[in-house]
PDB file of C-alpha atoms in Angstrom:
ATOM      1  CA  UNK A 457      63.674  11.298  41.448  1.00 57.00           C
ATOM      2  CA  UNK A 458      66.549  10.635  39.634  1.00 66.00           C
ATOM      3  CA  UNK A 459      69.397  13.427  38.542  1.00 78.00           C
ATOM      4  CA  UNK A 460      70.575  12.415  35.291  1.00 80.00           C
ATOM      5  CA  UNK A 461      73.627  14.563  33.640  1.00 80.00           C
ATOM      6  CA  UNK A 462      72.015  17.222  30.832  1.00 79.00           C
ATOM      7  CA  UNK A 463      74.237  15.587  27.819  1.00 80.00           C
ATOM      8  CA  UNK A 464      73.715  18.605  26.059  1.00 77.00           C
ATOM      9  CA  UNK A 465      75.904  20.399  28.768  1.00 74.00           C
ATOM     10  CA  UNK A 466      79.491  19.917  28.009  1.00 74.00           C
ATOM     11  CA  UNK A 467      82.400  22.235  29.425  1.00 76.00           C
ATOM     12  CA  UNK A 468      79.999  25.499  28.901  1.00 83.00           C
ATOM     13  CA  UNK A 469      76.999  24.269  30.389  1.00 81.00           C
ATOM     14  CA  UNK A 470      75.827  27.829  31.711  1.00 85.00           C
ATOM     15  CA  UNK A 471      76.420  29.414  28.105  1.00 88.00           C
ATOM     16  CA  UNK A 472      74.670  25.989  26.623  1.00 82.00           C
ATOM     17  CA  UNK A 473      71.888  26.694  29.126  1.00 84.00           C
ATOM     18  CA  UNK A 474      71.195  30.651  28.144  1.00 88.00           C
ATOM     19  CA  UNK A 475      72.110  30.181  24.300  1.00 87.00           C
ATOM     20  CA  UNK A 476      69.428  26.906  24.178  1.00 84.00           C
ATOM     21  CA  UNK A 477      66.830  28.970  25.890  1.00 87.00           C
ATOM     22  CA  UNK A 478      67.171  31.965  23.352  1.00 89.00           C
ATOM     23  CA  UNK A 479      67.076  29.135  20.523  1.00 84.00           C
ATOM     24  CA  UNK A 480      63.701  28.067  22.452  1.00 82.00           C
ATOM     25  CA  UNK A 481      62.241  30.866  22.516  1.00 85.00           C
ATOM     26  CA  UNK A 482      62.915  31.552  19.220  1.00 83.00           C
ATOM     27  CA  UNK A 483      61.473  28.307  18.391  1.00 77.00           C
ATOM     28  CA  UNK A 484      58.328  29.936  20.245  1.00 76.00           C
ATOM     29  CA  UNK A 485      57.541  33.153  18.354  1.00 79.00           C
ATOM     30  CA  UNK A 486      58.535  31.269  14.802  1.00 79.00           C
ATOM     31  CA  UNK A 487      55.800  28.563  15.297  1.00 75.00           C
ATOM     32  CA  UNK A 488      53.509  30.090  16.763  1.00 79.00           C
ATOM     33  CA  UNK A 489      51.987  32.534  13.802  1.00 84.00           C
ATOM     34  CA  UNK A 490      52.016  28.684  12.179  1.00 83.00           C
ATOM     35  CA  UNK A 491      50.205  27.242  15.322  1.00 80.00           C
ATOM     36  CA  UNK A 492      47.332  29.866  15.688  1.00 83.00           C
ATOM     37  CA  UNK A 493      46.803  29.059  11.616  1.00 85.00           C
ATOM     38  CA  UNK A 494      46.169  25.251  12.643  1.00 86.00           C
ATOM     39  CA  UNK A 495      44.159  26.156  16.194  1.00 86.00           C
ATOM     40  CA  UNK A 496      41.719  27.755  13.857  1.00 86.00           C
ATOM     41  CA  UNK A 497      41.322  24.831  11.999  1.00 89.00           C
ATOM     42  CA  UNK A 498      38.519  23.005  13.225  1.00 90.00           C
ATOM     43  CA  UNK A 499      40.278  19.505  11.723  1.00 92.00           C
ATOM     44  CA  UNK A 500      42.540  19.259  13.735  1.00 90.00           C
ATOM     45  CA  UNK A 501      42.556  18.887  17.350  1.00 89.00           C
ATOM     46  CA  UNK A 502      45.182  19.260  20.230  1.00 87.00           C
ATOM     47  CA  UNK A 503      46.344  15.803  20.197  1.00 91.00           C
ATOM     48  CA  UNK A 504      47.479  16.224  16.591  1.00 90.00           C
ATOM     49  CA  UNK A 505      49.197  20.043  16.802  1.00 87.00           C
ATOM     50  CA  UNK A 506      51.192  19.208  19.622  1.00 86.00           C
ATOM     51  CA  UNK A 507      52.225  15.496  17.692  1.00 90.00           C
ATOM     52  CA  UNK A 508      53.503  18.387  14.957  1.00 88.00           C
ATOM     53  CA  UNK A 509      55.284  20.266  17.129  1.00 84.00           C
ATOM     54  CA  UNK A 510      56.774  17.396  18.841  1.00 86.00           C
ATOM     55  CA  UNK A 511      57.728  15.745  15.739  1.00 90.00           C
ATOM     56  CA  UNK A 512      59.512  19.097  14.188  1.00 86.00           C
ATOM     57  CA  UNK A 513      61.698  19.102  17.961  1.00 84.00           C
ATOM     58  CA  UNK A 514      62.384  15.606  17.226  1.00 87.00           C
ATOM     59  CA  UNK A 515      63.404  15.959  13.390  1.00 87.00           C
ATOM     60  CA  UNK A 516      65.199  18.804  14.800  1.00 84.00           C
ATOM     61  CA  UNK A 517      66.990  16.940  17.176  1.00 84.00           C
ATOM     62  CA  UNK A 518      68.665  14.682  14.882  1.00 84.00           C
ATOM     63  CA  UNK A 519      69.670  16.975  12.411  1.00 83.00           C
ATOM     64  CA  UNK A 520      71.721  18.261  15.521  1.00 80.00           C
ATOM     65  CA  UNK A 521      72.934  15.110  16.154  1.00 80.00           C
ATOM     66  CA  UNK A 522      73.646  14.025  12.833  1.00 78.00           C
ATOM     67  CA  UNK A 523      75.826  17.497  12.457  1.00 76.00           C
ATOM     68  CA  UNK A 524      77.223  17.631  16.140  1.00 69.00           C
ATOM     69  CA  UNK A 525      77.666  14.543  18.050  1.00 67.00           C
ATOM     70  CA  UNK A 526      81.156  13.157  18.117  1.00 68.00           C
ATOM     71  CA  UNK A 527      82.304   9.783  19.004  1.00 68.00           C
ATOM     72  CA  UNK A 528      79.300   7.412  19.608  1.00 74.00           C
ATOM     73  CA  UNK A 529      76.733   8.404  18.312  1.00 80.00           C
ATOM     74  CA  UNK A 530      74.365   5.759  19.791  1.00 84.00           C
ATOM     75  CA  UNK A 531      75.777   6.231  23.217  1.00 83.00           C
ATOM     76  CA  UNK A 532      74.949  10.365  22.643  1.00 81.00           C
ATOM     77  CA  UNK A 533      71.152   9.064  22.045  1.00 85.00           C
ATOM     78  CA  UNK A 534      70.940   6.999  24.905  1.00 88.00           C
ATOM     79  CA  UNK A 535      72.105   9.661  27.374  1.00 86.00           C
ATOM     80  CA  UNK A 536      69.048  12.067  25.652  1.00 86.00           C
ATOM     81  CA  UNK A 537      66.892   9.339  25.712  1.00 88.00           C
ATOM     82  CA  UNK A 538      67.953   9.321  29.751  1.00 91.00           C
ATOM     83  CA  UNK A 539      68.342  12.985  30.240  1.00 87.00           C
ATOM     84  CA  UNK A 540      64.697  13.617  28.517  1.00 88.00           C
ATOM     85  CA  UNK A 541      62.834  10.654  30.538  1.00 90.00           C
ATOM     86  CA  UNK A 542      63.917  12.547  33.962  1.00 89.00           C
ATOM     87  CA  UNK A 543      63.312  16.067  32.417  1.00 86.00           C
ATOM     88  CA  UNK A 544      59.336  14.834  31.850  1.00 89.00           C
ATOM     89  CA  UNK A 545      59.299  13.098  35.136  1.00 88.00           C
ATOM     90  CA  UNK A 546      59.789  16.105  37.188  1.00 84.00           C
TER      91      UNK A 546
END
């Protein structure tokens, strides 16, 4: 297994860490009221929710980047790209 850099990290990676897992968990209790809606929805199956949700991180994600990444942008996106493949490996 592979240790690839978190790109997110920069000088405060600690205080990154603990404010990103507040943010996360906040993203937690805000969907969910909108996810047990759509569970009870025989139409749509798990396959599809968790496409949602993944797609809403995603959208997220580049708002972030469009707002905070500095210097190459591209490069920034390959590093996540990186960062994320060894994060779902584990």
């Amino acid at each position: 297994m592979t240790t690839v850099p978190n790109p997110f990290a920069g000088p405060d990676a600690a205080l990154v860490d603990a404010i990103a897992a507040e943010i996360g968990a906040g993203f937690v209790a805000g969907y969910s009221p909108i996810a047990v809606r759509h569970i009870s929805d025989p139409r749509i199956g798990t396959a599809t929710l968790m496409a949602a949700v993944a797609q809403a991180h995603a959208a997220g994600l580049v708002k972030a980047i469009r707002t905070a990444a500095g210097g190459d942008v591209r490069q920034f996106v390959a590093e996540i790209a990186a960062w994320i493949d060894a994060e779902v490996a584990r």
